[in-house]
One Martini backbone bead per residue (centre of mass of N, CA, C, O) as a GRO file, in nm:
protein
  381
    1MET     BB    1  -1.758  -0.674   1.359
    2PRO     BB    2  -1.913  -0.690   1.085
    3ASP     BB    3  -2.028  -0.954   0.903
    4SER     BB    4  -1.975  -0.841   0.617
    5ILE     BB    5  -1.669  -0.800   0.659
    6ARG     BB    6  -1.591  -1.085   0.742
    7ASN     BB    7  -1.688  -1.222   0.478
    8LYS     BB    8  -1.503  -1.059   0.286
    9ARG     BB    9  -1.236  -1.154   0.403
   10ILE     BB   10  -1.276  -1.452   0.344
   11ALA     BB   11  -1.309  -1.419   0.037
   12TRP     BB   12  -1.028  -1.297  -0.019
   13GLN     BB   13  -0.862  -1.527   0.099
   14GLY     BB   14  -0.978  -1.740  -0.094
   15PHE     BB   15  -0.879  -1.608  -0.356
   16LEU     BB   16  -0.573  -1.626  -0.296
   17LEU     BB   17  -0.568  -1.937  -0.255
   18LEU     BB   18  -0.671  -2.013  -0.534
   19ASN     BB   19  -0.431  -1.900  -0.691
   20LEU     BB   20  -0.223  -2.078  -0.551
   21ALA     BB   21  -0.347  -2.349  -0.643
   22ILE     BB   22  -0.311  -2.303  -0.946
   23ILE     BB   23  -0.005  -2.279  -0.942
   24LEU     BB   24   0.051  -2.558  -0.817
   25PHE     BB   25  -0.081  -2.728  -1.036
   26TYR     BB   26   0.101  -2.634  -1.281
   27TRP     BB   27   0.366  -2.705  -1.155
   28TRP     BB   28   0.313  -3.010  -1.120
   29ASN     BB   29   0.241  -3.067  -1.418
   30GLY     BB   30   0.554  -2.968  -1.505
   31SER     BB   31   0.733  -3.126  -1.244
   32ALA     BB   32   0.689  -3.431  -1.166
   33THR     BB   33   0.932  -3.567  -1.327
   34LEU     BB   34   1.159  -3.440  -1.131
   35PHE     BB   35   1.087  -3.678  -0.899
   36SER     BB   36   1.244  -3.886  -1.016
   37ALA     BB   37   1.499  -4.108  -0.995
   38GLN     BB   38   1.649  -4.010  -1.251
   39ALA     BB   39   1.671  -3.704  -1.167
   40GLY     BB   40   1.698  -3.656  -0.878
   41LEU     BB   41   1.829  -3.392  -0.712
   42ALA     BB   42   1.829  -3.206  -0.957
   43GLY     BB   43   1.523  -3.217  -1.006
   44ILE     BB   44   1.429  -3.109  -0.733
   45LEU     BB   45   1.575  -2.837  -0.747
   46THR     BB   46   1.439  -2.744  -1.009
   47ALA     BB   47   1.147  -2.757  -0.915
   48PHE     BB   48   1.186  -2.553  -0.673
   49GLY     BB   49   1.288  -2.326  -0.853
   50LYS     BB   50   1.025  -2.289  -1.008
   51LEU     BB   51   0.848  -2.236  -0.762
   52ALA     BB   52   1.002  -1.985  -0.665
   53GLY     BB   53   0.939  -1.818  -0.917
   54LEU     BB   54   0.631  -1.820  -0.891
   55ALA     BB   55   0.620  -1.709  -0.602
   56ALA     BB   56   0.766  -1.444  -0.658
   57ALA     BB   57   0.564  -1.334  -0.866
   58TYR     BB   58   0.316  -1.346  -0.678
   59GLU     BB   59   0.426  -1.168  -0.447
   60VAL     BB   60   0.469  -0.916  -0.621
   61LEU     BB   61   0.176  -0.892  -0.707
   62LEU     BB   62   0.072  -0.852  -0.416
   63GLN     BB   63   0.207  -0.582  -0.368
   64PHE     BB   64   0.019  -0.434  -0.572
   65PHE     BB   65  -0.248  -0.526  -0.456
   66PHE     BB   66  -0.224  -0.400  -0.167
   67MET     BB   67  -0.127  -0.095  -0.307
   68GLY     BB   68  -0.375  -0.021  -0.523
   69ARG     BB   69  -0.637   0.113  -0.391
   70MET     BB   70  -0.879  -0.070  -0.381
   71PRO     BB   71  -1.188  -0.025  -0.257
   72TRP     BB   72  -1.289  -0.332  -0.213
   73LEU     BB   73  -1.033  -0.377  -0.022
   74GLU     BB   74  -0.998  -0.130   0.170
   75ARG     BB   75  -1.289  -0.147   0.310
   76VAL     BB   76  -1.208  -0.421   0.458
   77PHE     BB   77  -0.893  -0.365   0.575
   78GLY     BB   78  -0.730  -0.127   0.518
   79LEU     BB   79  -0.445   0.051   0.445
   80ASP     BB   80  -0.272  -0.014   0.696
   81LYS     BB   81  -0.290  -0.326   0.675
   82LEU     BB   82  -0.188  -0.346   0.383
   83SER     BB   83   0.088  -0.222   0.446
   84ARG     BB   84   0.182  -0.448   0.637
   85LEU     BB   85   0.155  -0.674   0.429
   86HIS     BB   86   0.356  -0.552   0.232
   87HIS     BB   87   0.601  -0.569   0.419
   88THR     BB   88   0.592  -0.876   0.481
   89ASN     BB   89   0.575  -0.982   0.183
   90GLY     BB   90   0.850  -0.871   0.089
   91LYS     BB   91   1.022  -1.082   0.240
   92LEU     BB   92   0.908  -1.328   0.092
   93ALA     BB   93   0.982  -1.239  -0.192
   94LEU     BB   94   1.288  -1.229  -0.146
   95LEU     BB   95   1.329  -1.528  -0.088
   96PHE     BB   96   1.233  -1.627  -0.374
   97ILE     BB   97   1.418  -1.456  -0.552
   98VAL     BB   98   1.681  -1.592  -0.444
   99ALA     BB   99   1.608  -1.901  -0.474
  100HIS     BB  100   1.561  -1.939  -0.775
  101PRO     BB  101   1.859  -1.919  -0.897
  102ILE     BB  102   1.997  -2.113  -0.704
  103LEU     BB  103   1.838  -2.376  -0.757
  104LEU     BB  104   1.879  -2.383  -1.066
  105THR     BB  105   2.185  -2.381  -1.074
  106VAL     BB  106   2.230  -2.638  -0.908
  107GLY     BB  107   2.050  -2.830  -1.072
  108TYR     BB  108   2.186  -2.794  -1.353
  109ALA     BB  109   2.477  -2.857  -1.266
  110ARG     BB  110   2.424  -3.150  -1.178
  111ALA     BB  111   2.306  -3.253  -1.447
  112ALA     BB  112   2.580  -3.147  -1.617
  113ASN     BB  113   2.846  -3.149  -1.456
  114VAL     BB  114   2.899  -2.850  -1.346
  115GLY     BB  115   2.973  -2.555  -1.251
  116LEU     BB  116   2.821  -2.289  -1.115
  117TRP     BB  117   2.947  -2.063  -1.285
  118ASN     BB  118   2.907  -2.195  -1.561
  119GLN     BB  119   2.598  -2.208  -1.538
  120PHE     BB  120   2.547  -1.909  -1.505
  121VAL     BB  121   2.670  -1.826  -1.778
  122LEU     BB  122   2.478  -1.994  -1.950
  123PHE     BB  123   2.222  -1.847  -1.876
  124ILE     BB  124   2.312  -1.563  -1.982
  125THR     BB  125   2.412  -1.659  -2.289
  126GLN     BB  126   2.172  -1.900  -2.373
  127TYR     BB  127   1.922  -1.754  -2.231
  128GLU     BB  128   1.658  -1.601  -2.304
  129HIS     BB  129   1.593  -1.327  -2.076
  130VAL     BB  130   1.780  -1.372  -1.824
  131VAL     BB  131   1.910  -1.093  -1.807
  132TRP     BB  132   1.643  -0.959  -1.722
  133ALA     BB  133   1.615  -1.114  -1.459
  134LEU     BB  134   1.873  -1.003  -1.333
  135VAL     BB  135   1.790  -0.710  -1.333
  136GLY     BB  136   1.534  -0.750  -1.163
  137THR     BB  137   1.674  -0.865  -0.913
  138ILE     BB  138   1.854  -0.623  -0.849
  139LEU     BB  139   1.623  -0.419  -0.817
  140PHE     BB  140   1.477  -0.563  -0.587
  141LEU     BB  141   1.714  -0.548  -0.386
  142VAL     BB  142   1.724  -0.241  -0.375
  143VAL     BB  143   1.436  -0.190  -0.277
  144VAL     BB  144   1.442  -0.365  -0.022
  145GLY     BB  145   1.692  -0.235   0.107
  146SER     BB  146   1.552   0.054   0.135
  147SER     BB  147   1.322  -0.074   0.341
  148VAL     BB  148   1.501  -0.118   0.553
  149TYR     BB  149   1.519   0.031   0.844
  150ILE     BB  150   1.832   0.083   0.878
  151VAL     BB  151   1.839   0.220   0.595
  152ARG     BB  152   1.597   0.420   0.582
  153SER     BB  153   1.691   0.597   0.831
  154LYS     BB  154   1.938   0.713   0.626
  155LEU     BB  155   1.713   0.813   0.439
  156ARG     BB  156   1.561   1.004   0.246
  157TYR     BB  157   1.254   1.013   0.125
  158GLU     BB  158   1.326   1.085  -0.166
  159ALA     BB  159   1.525   0.852  -0.215
  160TRP     BB  160   1.338   0.618  -0.144
  161TYR     BB  161   1.115   0.678  -0.352
  162PHE     BB  162   1.287   0.655  -0.616
  163VAL     BB  163   1.385   0.368  -0.563
  164HIS     BB  164   1.097   0.237  -0.550
  165LEU     BB  165   1.033   0.285  -0.861
  166LEU     BB  166   1.208   0.040  -0.969
  167VAL     BB  167   0.987  -0.184  -0.956
  168TYR     BB  168   0.870  -0.139  -1.239
  169LEU     BB  169   1.126  -0.227  -1.392
  170ALA     BB  170   1.146  -0.507  -1.262
  171ILE     BB  171   0.882  -0.618  -1.369
  172PHE     BB  172   0.937  -0.582  -1.669
  173SER     BB  173   1.194  -0.759  -1.681
  174SER     BB  174   1.068  -1.032  -1.555
  175PHE     BB  175   0.816  -1.093  -1.728
  176TRP     BB  176   0.953  -1.190  -1.993
  177HIS     BB  177   1.091  -1.427  -1.864
  178GLN     BB  178   0.844  -1.585  -1.776
  179ILE     BB  179   0.688  -1.617  -2.067
  180GLU     BB  180   0.951  -1.718  -2.241
  181VAL     BB  181   1.100  -1.937  -2.028
  182GLY     BB  182   0.880  -2.057  -1.873
  183SER     BB  183   0.777  -2.382  -1.881
  184ASP     BB  184   0.484  -2.362  -1.767
  185PHE     BB  185   0.394  -2.165  -2.005
  186VAL     BB  186   0.484  -2.322  -2.260
  187VAL     BB  187   0.300  -2.594  -2.203
  188SER     BB  188   0.060  -2.378  -2.112
  189ARG     BB  189  -0.186  -2.175  -2.233
  190VAL     BB  190  -0.367  -2.145  -1.990
  191PHE     BB  191  -0.151  -2.041  -1.790
  192TYR     BB  192  -0.061  -1.808  -1.962
  193SER     BB  193  -0.336  -1.660  -1.970
  194TYR     BB  194  -0.372  -1.636  -1.668
  195TRP     BB  195  -0.114  -1.471  -1.607
  196VAL     BB  196  -0.175  -1.229  -1.788
  197ALA     BB  197  -0.449  -1.161  -1.657
  198LEU     BB  198  -0.340  -1.107  -1.374
  199TYR     BB  199  -0.153  -0.874  -1.448
  200THR     BB  200  -0.360  -0.696  -1.590
  201ALA     BB  201  -0.557  -0.655  -1.353
  202VAL     BB  202  -0.360  -0.533  -1.145
  203PHE     BB  203  -0.239  -0.295  -1.326
  204ALA     BB  204  -0.504  -0.163  -1.406
  205SER     BB  205  -0.601  -0.097  -1.117
  206HIS     BB  206  -0.349   0.059  -1.038
  207LEU     BB  207  -0.383   0.284  -1.248
  208VAL     BB  208  -0.666   0.379  -1.173
  209PHE     BB  209  -0.641   0.421  -0.843
  210ARG     BB  210  -0.354   0.573  -0.825
  211PHE     BB  211  -0.397   0.783  -1.086
  212ALA     BB  212  -0.681   0.840  -1.220
  213ARG     BB  213  -0.875   0.908  -0.984
  214PRO     BB  214  -0.742   1.169  -0.869
  215LEU     BB  215  -0.775   1.326  -1.138
  216TYR     BB  216  -1.080   1.304  -1.154
  217ARG     BB  217  -1.144   1.443  -0.885
  218PHE     BB  218  -1.011   1.709  -0.961
  219SER     BB  219  -1.197   1.772  -1.207
  220GLN     BB  220  -1.460   1.780  -1.023
  221HIS     BB  221  -1.345   1.979  -0.759
  222GLN     BB  222  -1.106   2.174  -0.750
  223PHE     BB  223  -0.879   2.178  -0.546
  224GLU     BB  224  -0.800   2.425  -0.280
  225VAL     BB  225  -0.646   2.654  -0.094
  226ALA     BB  226  -0.797   2.874   0.141
  227LYS     BB  227  -0.658   2.816   0.435
  228ILE     BB  228  -0.442   2.891   0.727
  229VAL     BB  229  -0.443   2.760   1.066
  230ARG     BB  230  -0.338   2.810   1.381
  231GLU     BB  231  -0.340   2.603   1.673
  232THR     BB  232  -0.036   2.578   1.743
  233ALA     BB  233   0.301   2.601   1.750
  234SER     BB  234   0.298   2.292   1.577
  235THR     BB  235   0.005   2.351   1.441
  236VAL     BB  236  -0.202   2.310   1.143
  237SER     BB  237  -0.472   2.419   0.939
  238VAL     BB  238  -0.621   2.298   0.636
  239TYR     BB  239  -0.821   2.462   0.398
  240ILE     BB  240  -1.037   2.306   0.155
  241LYS     BB  241  -1.162   2.379  -0.154
  242GLY     BB  242  -1.457   2.333  -0.380
  243LYS     BB  243  -1.651   2.150  -0.586
  244ASN     BB  244  -1.895   1.980  -0.461
  245LEU     BB  245  -1.819   1.859  -0.159
  246ALA     BB  246  -2.077   1.695  -0.079
  247ALA     BB  247  -1.983   1.456  -0.295
  248PHE     BB  248  -1.751   1.384  -0.121
  249PRO     BB  249  -1.665   1.045   0.007
  250VAL     BB  250  -1.620   1.134   0.320
  251ARG     BB  251  -1.541   1.014   0.646
  252PRO     BB  252  -1.523   1.016   0.958
  253GLY     BB  253  -1.176   0.902   1.023
  254GLN     BB  254  -1.048   0.956   0.767
  255PHE     BB  255  -0.811   0.951   0.496
  256MET     BB  256  -0.570   1.126   0.290
  257ILE     BB  257  -0.385   1.202  -0.011
  258PHE     BB  258  -0.160   1.476  -0.051
  259ARG     BB  259  -0.106   1.715  -0.332
  260PHE     BB  260   0.083   1.999  -0.351
  261LEU     BB  261   0.098   2.245  -0.622
  262SER     BB  262   0.390   2.345  -0.525
  263GLN     BB  263   0.687   2.454  -0.480
  264GLY     BB  264   0.865   2.165  -0.370
  265MET     BB  265   0.575   1.966  -0.334
  266TRP     BB  266   0.435   1.817  -0.584
  267TRP     BB  267   0.605   1.525  -0.561
  268GLN     BB  268   0.450   1.498  -0.289
  269ALA     BB  269   0.274   1.251  -0.083
  270HIS     BB  270   0.041   1.281   0.198
  271PRO     BB  271  -0.105   1.174   0.493
  272PHE     BB  272  -0.435   1.289   0.613
  273SER     BB  273  -0.671   1.369   0.839
  274LEU     BB  274  -0.975   1.431   0.918
  275SER     BB  275  -1.068   1.707   1.156
  276ARG     BB  276  -1.359   1.734   1.026
  277PRO     BB  277  -1.649   1.751   0.918
  278THR     BB  278  -1.800   1.802   0.642
  279ASP     BB  279  -1.983   2.113   0.505
  280GLY     BB  280  -1.942   2.177   0.179
  281GLU     BB  281  -1.684   2.389   0.196
  282PHE     BB  282  -1.473   2.207   0.368
  283ILE     BB  283  -1.152   2.064   0.402
  284ARG     BB  284  -0.996   1.937   0.702
  285ILE     BB  285  -0.658   1.958   0.808
  286THR     BB  286  -0.405   1.844   1.051
  287VAL     BB  287  -0.064   1.956   1.123
  288LYS     BB  288   0.243   1.841   1.226
  289GLN     BB  289   0.559   2.009   1.261
  290LEU     BB  290   0.842   1.795   1.186
  291GLY     BB  291   0.921   1.769   0.901
  292ASP     BB  292   1.018   1.888   0.603
  293PHE     BB  293   0.729   1.911   0.494
  294THR     BB  294   0.550   2.013   0.742
  295LYS     BB  295   0.719   2.282   0.790
  296ARG     BB  296   0.582   2.404   0.502
  297VAL     BB  297   0.269   2.421   0.516
  298ASP     BB  298   0.233   2.729   0.619
  299ARG     BB  299   0.355   2.824   0.311
  300ILE     BB  300   0.114   2.773   0.153
  301PRO     BB  301  -0.054   2.904  -0.088
  302THR     BB  302  -0.320   3.053  -0.170
  303GLY     BB  303  -0.467   2.851  -0.433
  304THR     BB  304  -0.353   2.584  -0.419
  305LYS     BB  305  -0.343   2.300  -0.568
  306VAL     BB  306  -0.517   1.975  -0.508
  307ILE     BB  307  -0.444   1.634  -0.478
  308ILE     BB  308  -0.680   1.372  -0.402
  309ASP     BB  309  -0.641   1.062  -0.231
  310GLY     BB  310  -0.953   0.922  -0.191
  311PRO     BB  311  -1.067   0.777   0.066
  312TYR     BB  312  -0.943   0.626   0.376
  313GLY     BB  313  -1.044   0.389   0.594
  314VAL     BB  314  -1.204   0.216   0.902
  315PHE     BB  315  -1.233   0.470   1.107
  316THR     BB  316  -1.565   0.437   1.160
  317ASP     BB  317  -1.904   0.421   1.231
  318PHE     BB  318  -1.951   0.141   1.097
  319PHE     BB  319  -1.773  -0.010   1.338
  320CYS     BB  320  -1.979   0.119   1.549
  321ILE     BB  321  -2.195  -0.100   1.748
  322SER     BB  322  -2.192   0.060   2.003
  323LYS     BB  323  -2.322   0.276   2.243
  324SER     BB  324  -2.041   0.274   2.370
  325VAL     BB  325  -1.745   0.498   2.367
  326LEU     BB  326  -1.386   0.459   2.344
  327LEU     BB  327  -1.139   0.717   2.313
  328ILE     BB  328  -0.789   0.726   2.206
  329ALA     BB  329  -0.542   0.995   2.240
  330GLY     BB  330  -0.236   1.155   2.100
  331GLY     BB  331  -0.201   1.445   2.012
  332ILE     BB  332  -0.232   1.438   1.666
  333GLY     BB  333  -0.427   1.179   1.699
  334ILE     BB  334  -0.701   1.354   1.713
  335THR     BB  335  -0.803   1.407   1.423
  336PRO     BB  336  -0.995   1.159   1.366
  337VAL     BB  337  -1.150   1.183   1.636
  338ARG     BB  338  -1.275   1.460   1.603
  339SER     BB  339  -1.462   1.379   1.362
  340LEU     BB  340  -1.599   1.127   1.497
  341ILE     BB  341  -1.737   1.249   1.742
  342GLU     BB  342  -1.949   1.415   1.593
  343GLN     BB  343  -2.085   1.176   1.453
  344LEU     BB  344  -2.157   1.004   1.709
  345SER     BB  345  -2.328   1.222   1.855
  346LEU     BB  346  -2.561   1.216   1.636
  347GLN     BB  347  -2.620   0.896   1.733
  348GLY     BB  348  -2.618   0.885   2.062
  349LYS     BB  349  -2.351   0.841   2.184
  350GLN     BB  350  -2.140   0.729   2.442
  351ILE     BB  351  -1.863   0.943   2.519
  352VAL     BB  352  -1.510   0.870   2.570
  353LEU     BB  353  -1.215   1.078   2.619
  354LEU     BB  354  -0.866   1.007   2.584
  355TYR     BB  355  -0.628   1.285   2.620
  356ALA     BB  356  -0.285   1.319   2.540
  357ASN     BB  357  -0.026   1.547   2.668
  358ARG     BB  358   0.247   1.719   2.761
  359THR     BB  359   0.085   1.990   2.736
  360ARG     BB  360  -0.153   2.231   2.725
  361ASN     BB  361  -0.030   2.371   2.463
  362ASP     BB  362  -0.070   2.090   2.286
  363ILE     BB  363  -0.364   2.120   2.257
  364VAL     BB  364  -0.588   2.022   2.023
  365PHE     BB  365  -0.896   2.163   2.003
  366LYS     BB  366  -0.994   2.277   2.279
  367LYS     BB  367  -1.247   2.445   2.213
  368GLU     BB  368  -1.398   2.224   2.057
  369LEU     BB  369  -1.403   2.011   2.285
  370ASP     BB  370  -1.548   2.182   2.494
  371ALA     BB  371  -1.804   2.222   2.322
  372LEU     BB  372  -1.875   1.920   2.294
  373ALA     BB  373  -1.900   1.864   2.596
  374HIS     BB  374  -2.129   2.071   2.645
  375GLU     BB  375  -2.336   1.991   2.403
  376LYS     BB  376  -2.293   1.645   2.403
  377GLY     BB  377  -2.167   1.504   2.671
  378ILE     BB  378  -1.865   1.466   2.660
  379GLN     BB  379  -1.604   1.279   2.793
  380ILE     BB  380  -1.302   1.441   2.914
  381GLN     BB  381  -0.948   1.324   3.008
   0.00000   0.00000   0.00000
């Protein structure tokens, strides 16, 4: 790994820890008295309930941060690693989301010497915006539940996708509860301003890079399907043309997220790797027809407009600092490797490719790979 990337990763990790330290500082500043002997166990439970609420809000914010597709973050970690962090962090967020109301309810109930249910009802009926927090919590539970593997495996992608969109409503519902009821924000205008700024920065960048940038790129390049070529019985290549493609900043080995604006497909966006270096005329992706969406790719009409989000990925020549390179691929996994091989060969790298398939008929790009082996001296096994 290049030192510049390693240093940037350390800097980003330090930035996240710094924000966590700020949150802990203001939590302690507003909750230290709850650890007094007079407050007792009720005070301790209440203090940790407040901390769980702050931690839950921060973890949810990190969810958007990881998947906001910000280029200065994605170029350092890669979208695939950020996606895994998003998945793992979601479980931690769920833990804090559930712990927050439980700890507060138990803590307040002990302090007031009332039953848990009575205290819960008091929260809902007498504390402004708590009902919105309850709505947000329920929505978060629905979203996380839909993402659990055993549940998601029984859901169609379409159903899972639309359920996942509820997280935006959950954020909106819980945010007002945080800033209106959260005692840590009420007692400190500095912490209040910091928290609002944090949310504003994350969601502004989320809006820009997830939604505005793909539309801007489309306005600049006017992507559309030029032709579709069958590679094997189960794979097709889609050639996409556009204006000034030489200026589109994609590197061999990267992938993009494609939205084909044709009937029945326009509302879905799927990632596909560049399957050959761009030549200024076409962007080529190659798709294995397995799922409901990919089985219809060969029927996309020529001239269909395409919105492209990206490029993404760190599987590029920038990370290849060795003179000799071993690349391993299986089946359709050859697509990013195919584009990267050509780029590395131009740099004089010694390349060995191990490429596995079930049958010879499944080999994608056989003629192209044979030509590269003959012309560039690439060893293919």
